[in-house]
Coordinates of C-alpha atoms in Angstrom, one line a residue:
M18 CA 0.0 0.0 0.0
T19 CA 1.2 3.5 -0.8
Q20 CA 2.2 5.5 2.3
T21 CA -0.1 8.5 2.9
G22 CA 1.3 11.3 5.0
P23 CA 4.5 11.5 7.0
V24 CA 5.7 8.4 8.8
D25 CA 7.1 8.8 12.3
P26 CA 9.8 6.1 12.9
I27 CA 9.1 6.2 16.6
L28 CA 5.4 5.6 16.1
A29 CA 6.2 2.8 13.6
S30 CA 8.3 1.1 16.3
V31 CA 5.6 1.5 18.9
L32 CA 3.0 0.0 16.5
Q33 CA 5.2 -2.9 15.6
R34 CA 5.7 -3.7 19.2
R35 CA 2.0 -3.3 19.9
V36 CA 1.2 -5.8 17.1
D37 CA 3.7 -8.3 18.6
A38 CA 2.2 -7.8 22.0
I39 CA -1.3 -8.6 20.6
T40 CA -0.1 -11.8 19.1
K41 CA 1.5 -12.8 22.4
E42 CA -1.7 -12.1 24.2
M43 CA -3.5 -14.3 21.7
A44 CA -1.1 -17.1 22.2
T45 CA -1.4 -16.8 26.0
L46 CA -5.2 -17.0 25.9
L47 CA -5.1 -20.0 23.5
M48 CA -2.7 -21.9 25.7
R49 CA -4.5 -21.2 28.9
S50 CA -8.0 -21.9 27.6
S51 CA -7.3 -25.0 25.6
R52 CA -7.8 -28.6 26.9
S53 CA -5.1 -30.4 24.9
P54 CA -1.5 -30.7 26.4
I55 CA -0.3 -30.3 22.9
F56 CA -1.4 -26.7 23.2
N57 CA -1.3 -25.8 26.9
E58 CA 1.8 -27.8 27.8
I59 CA 3.9 -28.1 24.6
G60 CA 2.8 -24.9 22.8
D61 CA 2.6 -26.5 19.3
L62 CA 0.9 -23.5 17.9
V63 CA 1.2 -19.9 16.5
T64 CA -0.9 -16.8 16.6
V65 CA -0.6 -14.2 13.8
L66 CA -1.8 -10.8 12.7
F67 CA -1.9 -10.1 8.9
D68 CA -2.7 -7.0 6.9
R69 CA -5.6 -7.0 4.5
H70 CA -3.5 -8.5 1.7
G71 CA -2.3 -11.4 3.9
R72 CA 1.1 -10.1 4.7
T73 CA 2.5 -11.1 8.1
L74 CA 2.6 -8.1 10.5
G75 CA 3.7 -10.0 13.6
Q76 CA 3.4 -13.4 15.1
A77 CA 4.0 -15.3 18.4
E78 CA 5.7 -18.5 17.1
F79 CA 6.0 -21.3 19.6
A80 CA 6.4 -23.8 16.8
A81 CA 8.2 -22.0 14.0
I82 CA 7.4 -24.6 11.4
I83 CA 3.7 -23.9 11.9
A84 CA 4.3 -20.2 12.3
F85 CA 5.8 -19.9 8.8
G86 CA 3.1 -22.2 7.5
A87 CA 0.3 -19.9 8.6
Q88 CA 0.5 -17.4 5.8
P89 CA 0.2 -19.5 2.6
P90 CA -3.3 -20.7 3.5
L91 CA -4.5 -17.1 3.9
E92 CA -3.3 -16.3 0.4
Y93 CA -5.5 -19.1 -0.8
I94 CA -8.4 -18.0 1.4
I95 CA -8.4 -14.5 0.1
D96 CA -8.4 -15.7 -3.4
Y97 CA -11.0 -18.4 -2.8
F98 CA -13.6 -16.2 -1.1
G99 CA -12.9 -13.0 -3.1
D100 CA -15.4 -10.4 -2.1
D101 CA -17.4 -12.9 0.0
I102 CA -15.8 -11.9 3.2
A103 CA -17.8 -10.3 5.9
E104 CA -17.4 -9.1 9.5
G105 CA -18.1 -12.0 11.8
D106 CA -16.8 -14.7 9.5
V107 CA -14.6 -17.4 11.0
I108 CA -12.8 -19.6 8.5
V109 CA -11.2 -23.0 9.3
H110 CA -8.5 -24.6 7.0
N111 CA -6.0 -27.4 7.1
D112 CA -5.7 -28.8 3.6
V113 CA -2.1 -29.3 2.5
F114 CA -3.0 -29.1 -1.2
T115 CA -4.4 -25.6 -0.8
G116 CA -1.5 -24.0 1.2
G117 CA -1.4 -26.0 4.4
N118 CA 1.8 -27.2 6.0
Q119 CA 0.3 -30.3 7.7
N120 CA -3.3 -31.6 8.0
A121 CA -3.0 -31.9 11.7
D122 CA -1.9 -28.2 11.9
T123 CA -5.3 -26.6 11.5
G124 CA -5.8 -22.8 11.2
V125 CA -8.6 -20.5 12.2
Y126 CA -8.7 -17.2 10.2
V127 CA -10.8 -14.2 11.2
P128 CA -11.2 -11.0 9.1
I129 CA -10.9 -7.7 10.9
F130 CA -13.1 -4.9 9.7
H131 CA -13.0 -1.2 10.6
G132 CA -16.3 0.3 9.6
D133 CA -17.2 -1.4 6.3
E134 CA -13.6 -1.9 5.3
L135 CA -11.6 -5.1 5.6
V136 CA -8.3 -4.0 7.1
A137 CA -6.5 -7.0 8.6
W138 CA -6.7 -10.7 9.6
A139 CA -6.2 -12.5 12.9
A140 CA -5.2 -16.2 12.8
S141 CA -4.3 -19.0 15.2
K142 CA -2.9 -22.3 14.1
G143 CA -1.9 -25.4 16.0
H144 CA -1.5 -29.1 16.0
L145 CA -4.8 -30.8 16.8
A146 CA -4.6 -34.1 18.7
D147 CA -6.8 -35.8 16.1
I148 CA -8.1 -34.7 12.7
G149 CA -9.7 -37.9 11.4
G150 CA -8.1 -40.3 9.0
M151 CA -7.6 -44.0 9.5
T152 CA -5.4 -43.7 12.7
A153 CA -5.9 -41.7 15.9
G154 CA -3.5 -38.8 15.9
G155 CA -3.0 -39.0 12.1
Y156 CA 0.4 -40.6 12.0
D157 CA 0.4 -44.0 10.2
P158 CA 3.5 -45.2 8.2
Q159 CA 1.1 -47.3 6.1
A160 CA -0.7 -44.2 4.8
R161 CA -0.4 -43.8 1.0
E162 CA -2.8 -41.0 0.3
V163 CA -4.1 -37.9 2.0
W164 CA -7.6 -39.2 2.8
Q165 CA -6.1 -42.0 5.0
E166 CA -4.4 -39.3 7.1
A167 CA -7.0 -36.7 7.9
L168 CA -10.2 -35.0 7.1
R169 CA -9.3 -32.5 4.5
I170 CA -10.7 -29.0 5.3
P171 CA -10.4 -26.5 2.5
P172 CA -11.5 -23.0 3.5
V173 CA -14.9 -23.3 5.2
K174 CA -16.8 -20.8 7.3
V175 CA -17.9 -22.1 10.7
Y176 CA -19.3 -18.6 11.4
E177 CA -20.8 -16.6 8.6
S178 CA -21.4 -12.9 9.2
G179 CA -21.5 -13.8 12.9
R180 CA -24.0 -16.6 12.5
F181 CA -22.8 -20.0 13.8
R182 CA -22.9 -22.7 11.1
K183 CA -23.9 -25.7 13.2
D184 CA -24.1 -27.9 10.1
V185 CA -20.5 -27.2 9.2
W186 CA -19.3 -27.5 12.8
D187 CA -21.0 -30.8 13.3
L188 CA -19.6 -32.1 10.0
I189 CA -16.0 -31.5 11.1
A190 CA -16.7 -32.8 14.7
A191 CA -18.2 -36.0 13.3
N192 CA -14.9 -36.9 11.7
I193 CA -12.8 -36.3 14.9
R194 CA -12.3 -39.0 17.6
L195 CA -11.6 -36.8 20.6
D196 CA -14.3 -34.4 21.9
F197 CA -11.8 -32.0 23.4
V198 CA -10.4 -31.2 19.9
M199 CA -13.4 -29.1 19.0
E200 CA -13.1 -27.3 22.4
D201 CA -9.5 -26.4 21.3
V202 CA -10.9 -25.0 18.1
K203 CA -13.2 -22.8 20.2
S204 CA -10.1 -21.6 22.0
M205 CA -8.4 -20.8 18.7
I206 CA -11.5 -18.8 17.7
G207 CA -11.4 -17.0 21.0
S208 CA -7.7 -16.0 20.6
C209 CA -8.5 -14.6 17.1
V210 CA -11.5 -12.6 18.6
V211 CA -9.2 -11.1 21.2
G212 CA -6.7 -10.3 18.4
R213 CA -9.5 -8.6 16.4
R214 CA -10.6 -6.6 19.5
R215 CA -7.1 -5.4 20.4
L216 CA -6.2 -4.4 16.9
T217 CA -9.5 -2.6 16.5
E218 CA -8.6 -0.5 19.6
V219 CA -5.3 0.4 17.9
L220 CA -7.1 1.4 14.7
D221 CA -9.6 3.5 16.6
R222 CA -6.8 5.4 18.2
Y223 CA -4.4 5.9 15.2
G224 CA -6.7 5.5 12.2
V225 CA -6.5 2.9 9.4
A226 CA -4.5 5.1 7.0
S227 CA -1.8 5.9 9.6
F228 CA -1.6 2.3 10.8
D229 CA -1.2 1.0 7.3
A230 CA 1.5 3.6 6.4
H231 CA 3.5 2.9 9.5
M232 CA 3.3 -0.9 9.1
D233 CA 4.3 -0.6 5.5
Y234 CA 7.3 1.4 6.8
V235 CA 8.1 -1.5 9.3
L236 CA 7.9 -4.1 6.6
Q237 CA 10.1 -2.1 4.2
A238 CA 12.6 -1.4 7.0
S239 CA 12.8 -5.1 7.8
E240 CA 13.4 -6.0 4.1
R241 CA 16.1 -3.3 3.7
Q242 CA 17.8 -4.6 6.9
V243 CA 17.8 -8.2 5.6
R244 CA 18.9 -7.2 2.1
A245 CA 21.8 -5.2 3.5
E246 CA 22.9 -8.3 5.5
I247 CA 22.7 -10.7 2.5
E248 CA 24.8 -8.2 0.5
R249 CA 27.6 -8.8 2.9
W250 CA 27.6 -12.5 2.2
P251 CA 29.9 -13.7 -0.6
D252 CA 28.1 -14.1 -4.0
G253 CA 28.2 -17.6 -5.4
V254 CA 26.5 -20.9 -5.9
Y255 CA 26.7 -23.3 -3.0
R256 CA 25.5 -26.9 -2.7
G257 CA 24.7 -29.2 0.2
E258 CA 22.6 -32.2 0.9
S259 CA 21.1 -34.4 3.5
E260 CA 19.7 -37.9 3.6
M261 CA 16.5 -39.3 4.9
V262 CA 16.6 -43.0 5.9
S263 CA 13.4 -45.1 5.7
D264 CA 10.1 -43.9 4.4
G265 CA 8.0 -45.9 6.8
L266 CA 7.3 -48.6 4.2
D267 CA 10.9 -49.6 3.4
K268 CA 13.5 -49.2 6.3
T269 CA 16.4 -49.5 3.8
K270 CA 15.2 -46.8 1.5
R271 CA 17.3 -43.6 1.4
Y272 CA 16.2 -40.3 0.0
R273 CA 18.4 -37.4 -1.0
I274 CA 17.5 -33.8 -0.1
A275 CA 19.7 -31.6 -2.3
C276 CA 19.9 -27.8 -2.0
E277 CA 21.6 -25.3 -4.4
I278 CA 21.9 -21.9 -2.8
R279 CA 22.5 -18.8 -5.0
I280 CA 23.6 -15.6 -3.4
E281 CA 23.4 -12.7 -5.9
G282 CA 23.8 -9.2 -4.5
D283 CA 21.1 -8.7 -1.9
E284 CA 19.0 -11.7 -2.8
I285 CA 19.3 -15.4 -2.0
T286 CA 17.6 -18.4 -3.7
F287 CA 17.2 -21.8 -2.1
D288 CA 16.7 -24.3 -5.0
F289 CA 15.8 -27.9 -4.1
S290 CA 15.1 -29.0 -7.6
E291 CA 17.6 -31.9 -7.4
T292 CA 15.8 -33.4 -4.4
D293 CA 14.6 -37.0 -4.9
D294 CA 11.1 -37.8 -6.2
Q295 CA 8.2 -38.1 -3.7
A296 CA 7.9 -41.2 -1.6
P297 CA 5.0 -43.6 -1.8
G298 CA 4.2 -43.2 1.9
F299 CA 3.8 -40.4 4.4
T300 CA 7.4 -39.0 4.2
N301 CA 6.6 -36.1 1.9
M302 CA 6.7 -32.4 2.7
P303 CA 4.2 -29.9 1.4
P304 CA 5.8 -26.8 -0.1
A305 CA 4.4 -24.5 2.7
S306 CA 6.2 -26.6 5.2
A307 CA 9.3 -26.8 3.1
A308 CA 9.4 -23.0 2.7
G309 CA 8.9 -22.7 6.5
A310 CA 11.9 -24.9 7.1
V311 CA 14.0 -22.7 4.8
R312 CA 12.9 -19.6 6.7
I313 CA 14.0 -21.2 10.0
A314 CA 17.5 -21.9 8.7
F315 CA 17.7 -18.5 7.1
L316 CA 16.7 -16.7 10.3
M317 CA 19.4 -18.6 12.2
L318 CA 22.0 -17.4 9.7
I319 CA 20.7 -13.9 10.1
A320 CA 20.6 -14.0 13.9
A321 CA 24.1 -15.4 14.1
G322 CA 25.3 -12.1 12.7
G323 CA 23.7 -10.2 15.5
I324 CA 20.9 -9.0 13.3
V325 CA 17.5 -8.5 15.1
V326 CA 14.6 -8.1 12.7
P327 CA 10.9 -8.2 13.6
T328 CA 9.1 -11.4 12.5
N329 CA 7.1 -10.1 9.6
Q330 CA 6.7 -10.4 5.8
G331 CA 9.7 -8.1 5.2
L332 CA 12.1 -10.7 6.5
F333 CA 11.7 -12.8 3.4
G334 CA 11.3 -10.2 0.7
A335 CA 14.8 -11.1 -0.5
V336 CA 14.4 -14.9 -0.2
R337 CA 13.3 -17.2 -3.1
T338 CA 12.5 -20.9 -2.8
V339 CA 12.2 -23.5 -5.5
F340 CA 10.6 -26.9 -4.9
R341 CA 10.2 -29.2 -7.9
E342 CA 6.7 -30.6 -8.3
G343 CA 6.7 -34.3 -7.8
S344 CA 9.6 -34.2 -5.4
L345 CA 9.7 -35.0 -1.7
L346 CA 9.3 -31.3 -1.0
N347 CA 6.4 -30.7 -3.4
P348 CA 4.5 -34.0 -3.8
R349 CA 1.7 -34.4 -6.3
F350 CA -1.9 -34.9 -5.1
P351 CA -3.0 -37.1 -3.4
A352 CA 0.2 -37.9 -1.6
A353 CA 0.4 -38.6 2.1
T354 CA 2.4 -35.9 3.9
I355 CA 1.8 -36.1 7.7
Y356 CA 5.5 -36.7 8.4
G357 CA 6.5 -33.6 6.4
N358 CA 7.1 -31.1 9.2
Q359 CA 9.8 -33.5 10.6
M360 CA 11.8 -33.2 7.3
C361 CA 12.7 -29.7 8.5
D362 CA 15.8 -31.4 10.0
D363 CA 16.8 -32.5 6.5
I364 CA 16.3 -29.1 4.9
F365 CA 18.2 -27.5 7.7
E366 CA 21.2 -29.9 7.4
A367 CA 21.4 -29.4 3.6
I368 CA 21.4 -25.6 4.0
M369 CA 24.0 -25.6 6.8
S370 CA 26.3 -28.0 4.9
A371 CA 26.0 -25.9 1.7
L372 CA 27.1 -22.6 3.4
A373 CA 29.8 -24.0 5.8
D374 CA 32.7 -22.7 3.8
A375 CA 31.0 -19.5 2.6
L376 CA 29.6 -18.5 6.1
P377 CA 31.8 -20.3 8.6
D378 CA 30.8 -17.8 11.4
R379 CA 27.1 -18.3 10.8
V380 CA 26.5 -22.0 10.3
T381 CA 26.1 -24.6 13.0
A382 CA 27.6 -28.1 13.1
G383 CA 25.1 -31.0 12.6
W384 CA 22.1 -31.5 14.9
T385 CA 21.0 -34.9 15.9
K386 CA 17.7 -35.4 14.0
F387 CA 14.7 -35.2 16.2
L388 CA 12.9 -38.4 17.2
S389 CA 9.7 -38.6 19.2
G390 CA 6.6 -40.8 19.6
I391 CA 2.9 -40.4 19.0
L392 CA 1.0 -42.6 21.4
H393 CA -2.7 -43.4 21.3
G394 CA -5.0 -45.9 23.0
V395 CA -7.5 -46.0 25.8
D396 CA -6.9 -44.7 29.3
E397 CA -8.4 -47.2 31.7
R398 CA -8.7 -44.5 34.4
T399 CA -11.4 -42.7 32.3
G400 CA -12.4 -45.2 29.6
E401 CA -11.6 -42.5 27.0
Q402 CA -9.2 -42.4 24.1
F403 CA -6.0 -40.5 24.4
V404 CA -3.4 -39.1 22.0
T405 CA -0.1 -37.8 23.3
L406 CA 3.3 -36.7 22.0
T407 CA 6.6 -37.6 23.6
V408 CA 8.4 -34.4 22.7
F409 CA 10.3 -34.5 26.0
Q410 CA 12.7 -36.6 23.9
R411 CA 15.2 -33.7 23.2
N412 CA 18.3 -33.9 21.1
G413 CA 21.2 -31.4 21.2
A414 CA 21.9 -28.6 18.8
G415 CA 25.1 -28.3 16.8
A416 CA 27.8 -25.9 18.0
M417 CA 28.9 -22.8 16.1
R418 CA 32.0 -20.6 16.2
G419 CA 32.1 -19.0 19.6
H420 CA 29.2 -20.9 21.1
D421 CA 28.5 -24.4 22.4
G422 CA 25.3 -26.0 21.0
W423 CA 22.2 -25.7 23.1
D424 CA 21.6 -28.7 25.4
A425 CA 18.4 -30.6 24.9
L426 CA 17.0 -28.0 22.5
G427 CA 15.0 -30.5 20.4
F428 CA 13.6 -30.1 16.9
T429 CA 15.0 -27.6 14.4
G430 CA 11.4 -27.0 13.2
T431 CA 10.5 -25.4 16.5
A432 CA 13.8 -23.5 16.9
G433 CA 13.8 -24.3 20.6
Q434 CA 10.5 -22.5 21.3
M435 CA 8.2 -25.5 21.6
R436 CA 8.3 -26.8 25.2
A437 CA 8.6 -30.2 26.6
P438 CA 5.6 -31.2 28.7
D439 CA 5.8 -31.3 32.4
P440 CA 6.4 -34.9 33.4
E441 CA 3.5 -35.0 35.9
M442 CA 1.2 -33.6 33.2
F443 CA 2.3 -36.3 30.9
E444 CA 1.4 -38.9 33.5
L445 CA -1.9 -37.2 34.4
S446 CA -3.1 -36.6 30.8
S447 CA -2.2 -40.1 29.5
P448 CA -1.7 -43.6 31.0
H449 CA 2.1 -43.6 31.4
F450 CA 4.7 -43.5 34.1
L451 CA 7.9 -41.6 33.3
E452 CA 10.8 -43.6 34.8
Y453 CA 13.4 -40.9 34.1
H454 CA 14.3 -38.0 31.8
E455 CA 17.8 -36.6 32.0
Y456 CA 20.8 -35.5 30.1
L457 CA 22.7 -38.2 28.2
P458 CA 26.4 -38.1 29.2
D459 CA 29.0 -38.1 26.5
S460 CA 26.3 -37.3 23.9
A461 CA 27.8 -34.0 22.8
G462 CA 30.2 -33.9 19.8
A463 CA 33.6 -32.7 21.0
G464 CA 34.9 -29.4 19.8
E465 CA 36.5 -26.1 20.8
W466 CA 32.8 -25.4 21.1
R467 CA 31.1 -28.6 21.9
G468 CA 27.7 -29.7 20.6
G469 CA 24.6 -29.6 22.8
L470 CA 23.8 -32.5 25.0
G471 CA 21.0 -34.9 24.2
T472 CA 18.7 -36.7 26.6
R473 CA 17.7 -40.2 27.7
S474 CA 14.2 -41.1 28.7
S475 CA 12.1 -44.1 29.7
W476 CA 8.5 -44.5 30.3
R477 CA 6.1 -47.4 31.1
C478 CA 2.9 -47.9 29.1
L479 CA -0.2 -48.5 31.1
G480 CA -3.0 -48.0 28.6
R481 CA -5.3 -50.4 26.8
D482 CA -5.0 -51.0 23.1
E483 CA -2.0 -48.6 23.0
V484 CA -0.2 -48.1 19.8
G485 CA 3.0 -46.0 19.2
V486 CA 4.3 -44.4 16.1
T487 CA 7.9 -43.1 15.9
N488 CA 8.3 -39.7 14.2
G489 CA 11.8 -38.8 13.3
E490 CA 15.2 -39.9 12.0
G491 CA 18.9 -40.4 12.9
M492 CA 18.6 -44.0 14.1
E493 CA 21.7 -46.0 14.9
S494 CA 19.8 -49.3 14.1
E495 CA 19.1 -48.0 10.5
G496 CA 22.6 -46.9 9.7
A497 CA 21.9 -43.2 9.6
T498 CA 24.6 -40.6 9.1
P499 CA 25.6 -39.0 12.4
P500 CA 25.5 -35.2 12.8
R501 CA 28.7 -33.9 11.5
G502 CA 31.2 -31.8 13.3
L503 CA 32.7 -28.8 11.6
F504 CA 36.3 -27.5 11.2
G505 CA 37.9 -30.2 13.3
G506 CA 34.9 -30.7 15.6
H507 CA 33.8 -34.3 16.2
D508 CA 30.6 -35.9 15.0
A509 CA 27.9 -36.7 17.6
G510 CA 26.0 -40.0 18.0
L511 CA 22.8 -41.5 16.7
N512 CA 19.4 -42.0 18.3
R513 CA 18.4 -45.3 19.9
M514 CA 15.0 -46.5 20.9
R515 CA 13.8 -49.9 22.2
V516 CA 10.7 -51.5 23.8
D517 CA 11.0 -54.1 26.5
Y518 CA 7.8 -56.1 26.4
P519 CA 6.2 -57.7 29.5
D520 CA 6.9 -61.2 28.1
G521 CA 10.7 -60.5 28.1
T522 CA 11.1 -59.8 24.3
V523 CA 12.9 -56.7 23.1
L524 CA 12.2 -54.7 20.0
E525 CA 14.6 -52.1 18.4
W526 CA 12.1 -49.4 17.5
G527 CA 12.8 -47.8 14.1
S528 CA 12.4 -44.2 13.0
K529 CA 9.0 -44.5 11.4
D530 CA 7.5 -47.6 12.9
M531 CA 4.0 -48.4 14.3
V532 CA 4.1 -50.9 17.2
E533 CA 1.7 -52.2 19.7
L534 CA 2.5 -51.4 23.4
P535 CA 0.6 -53.7 25.7
P536 CA 0.3 -52.7 29.4
G537 CA 3.6 -52.9 31.2
S538 CA 5.8 -52.2 28.1
L539 CA 8.9 -50.2 28.9
V540 CA 10.1 -47.7 26.2
T541 CA 13.7 -46.5 26.4
A542 CA 15.0 -43.7 24.2
Q543 CA 18.4 -42.1 23.8
S544 CA 18.4 -38.8 21.9
W545 CA 21.9 -37.7 21.0
G546 CA 23.6 -34.4 21.0
G547 CA 24.9 -32.0 18.3
G548 CA 28.2 -32.0 16.4
G549 CA 31.2 -30.0 17.7
Y550 CA 32.9 -27.0 16.1
G551 CA 36.7 -26.6 16.0
D552 CA 39.6 -28.6 17.4
P553 CA 38.5 -30.1 20.8
R554 CA 42.0 -29.7 22.2
R555 CA 41.7 -25.9 21.9
R556 CA 38.7 -26.0 24.3
P557 CA 39.7 -24.5 27.7
A558 CA 40.6 -27.4 30.0
E559 CA 38.5 -25.8 32.8
L560 CA 35.3 -26.1 30.7
V561 CA 36.1 -29.7 30.0
H562 CA 36.7 -30.4 33.6
A563 CA 33.4 -28.7 34.6
D564 CA 31.5 -31.1 32.3
V565 CA 33.3 -34.0 34.0
L566 CA 32.3 -32.7 37.5
D567 CA 28.7 -32.3 36.3
E568 CA 28.8 -35.9 35.1
L569 CA 28.1 -34.8 31.6
L570 CA 31.4 -36.1 30.2
S571 CA 33.3 -39.2 31.2
I572 CA 37.0 -39.0 32.4
E573 CA 37.9 -41.3 29.4
N574 CA 36.3 -39.0 26.8
A575 CA 37.8 -36.0 28.4
R576 CA 41.2 -37.5 27.9
D577 CA 40.6 -39.1 24.5
H578 CA 38.7 -36.3 22.8
Y579 CA 39.9 -33.2 24.5
G580 CA 43.4 -34.1 25.8
V581 CA 42.3 -33.2 29.3
A582 CA 43.5 -35.4 32.2
V583 CA 41.2 -35.7 35.2
R584 CA 42.3 -37.8 38.1
D585 CA 40.1 -40.4 39.8
D586 CA 39.4 -38.0 42.6
L587 CA 38.0 -35.6 39.9
T588 CA 40.7 -33.0 40.2
L589 CA 42.3 -31.6 37.1
D590 CA 45.8 -32.8 36.3
H591 CA 47.4 -29.7 34.6
E592 CA 50.7 -31.3 33.9
A593 CA 49.3 -34.4 32.2
T594 CA 46.9 -32.2 30.2
T595 CA 49.7 -30.0 28.9
R596 CA 51.6 -33.2 28.0
L597 CA 48.6 -34.8 26.2
R598 CA 47.8 -31.7 24.2
G599 CA 51.5 -31.2 23.3
L600 CA 51.7 -34.7 22.0
A601 CA 48.5 -34.2 20.0
R602 CA 50.0 -31.1 18.4
E603 CA 53.2 -32.9 17.5
G604 CA 51.2 -35.7 16.0
A605 CA 49.1 -33.3 13.9
A606 CA 52.3 -31.5 12.7
Q607 CA 53.8 -34.8 11.5

């Protein structure tokens, strides 16, 4: 929109922060009023304000892969309804073939009017515990088409001009197993209504024309800031790749995710055209989700340079993405895609490996790919069905120059913002007993800056007819590639997961497997850490010693990987350390 009248930079900053505050209030309301632990404990959601054209003005992203997947559906909604948008409309959407990022990630979109003029949109989007399909929770490695995974919801009004559409509401509810899911949708609607109310107050105070002009200024300033940063990066063409092991149907199958990055002046293109063709099962990624994964990696590169930019549409004005139709990252209809969000790890790894030499101060070493479980069955305490996610399984982030990797950060797709559920809430909301959840010693890749630590967890299953589906990668039992260290840093390890059944049999649980979990089954998971950055023998001995004292690093690995000698009484042996590191330097010189 063309700016009208003078723009006050201070007022623009105030309005930008006000928009951000509104989206945070929307998120707080959604989390505190919802019934699902996926919302109120984990925070697998986003709340957003858009302008009338569908441009992102601000968002409160708890799950970044969902956050950056909220805008494409609105583009489709605006085009789909055209002039048939009225005050009081509430639109629900989840369809991955009309802009959605995952069918379980369902969005609510509410137009905001000022007088008779459509001026903005409020949206909330989150992972619903069930959305129909052939399996509770939606995750089934045997799924081969979208209808087996979920109820497809193209844009549909559940409120029309303020009138509740009971017929539409009941149609959706009839295809969902868990009653509380529709209560969560009510919470999503409520959060959007609060967003509409708060933004209307701002428009009443400053006027629509002034608000539009100042937000245009904010978006343009964000884009200028990002373009100036990209212009400092070396022009060139850079290539990287990652590998996905197993597609849920064939554990031996390997798929290549290939990225060509072109930096040209103040623009950057992420081209995944050489990525392998789509899979027959559920390990495909819709383009909205793939674009969100690219944005997550890009923002980490920007942030590593100390650049702080508001999360709005201007962030990505200089970014182009290419996903070949028929590939893993843009599958043809009616492909199954429920696993797609998880492939953020693969996109992230391909981008970081491509830019390692060009931007050594910005990239991270490899992250252990995330692995969690989706559990569903019947809770004997209530007689009701349950669906729960074991996202307390947390892997470590890769290190970067000047910084150790974050410990137990988790999934790249949430950028560390999605929370692990409280252990007691996990036990209260589903029939499980958590035996332990703690850091996994020796799981961090050694380096001058070490990788983040992973975790180990174990829980006992107590439900009836319980079934579990693993959701992730990086499995030792499947021969996956470990997260790589950078510039002399060491690789980290690989995930392990097993089930000890009540009859004494043991199962190595794969990365995309569905298994039955009879009462008394004990699940044990090891989620490994991130790769290291730089020569481990340059790491200050005091930091290595501190990890030994904290029981995060063994005496043996301190000696073998870092050249740091720690005595049996846990004191640091300075002389032996100097000697070990001197011998290592002599060996390297030879």
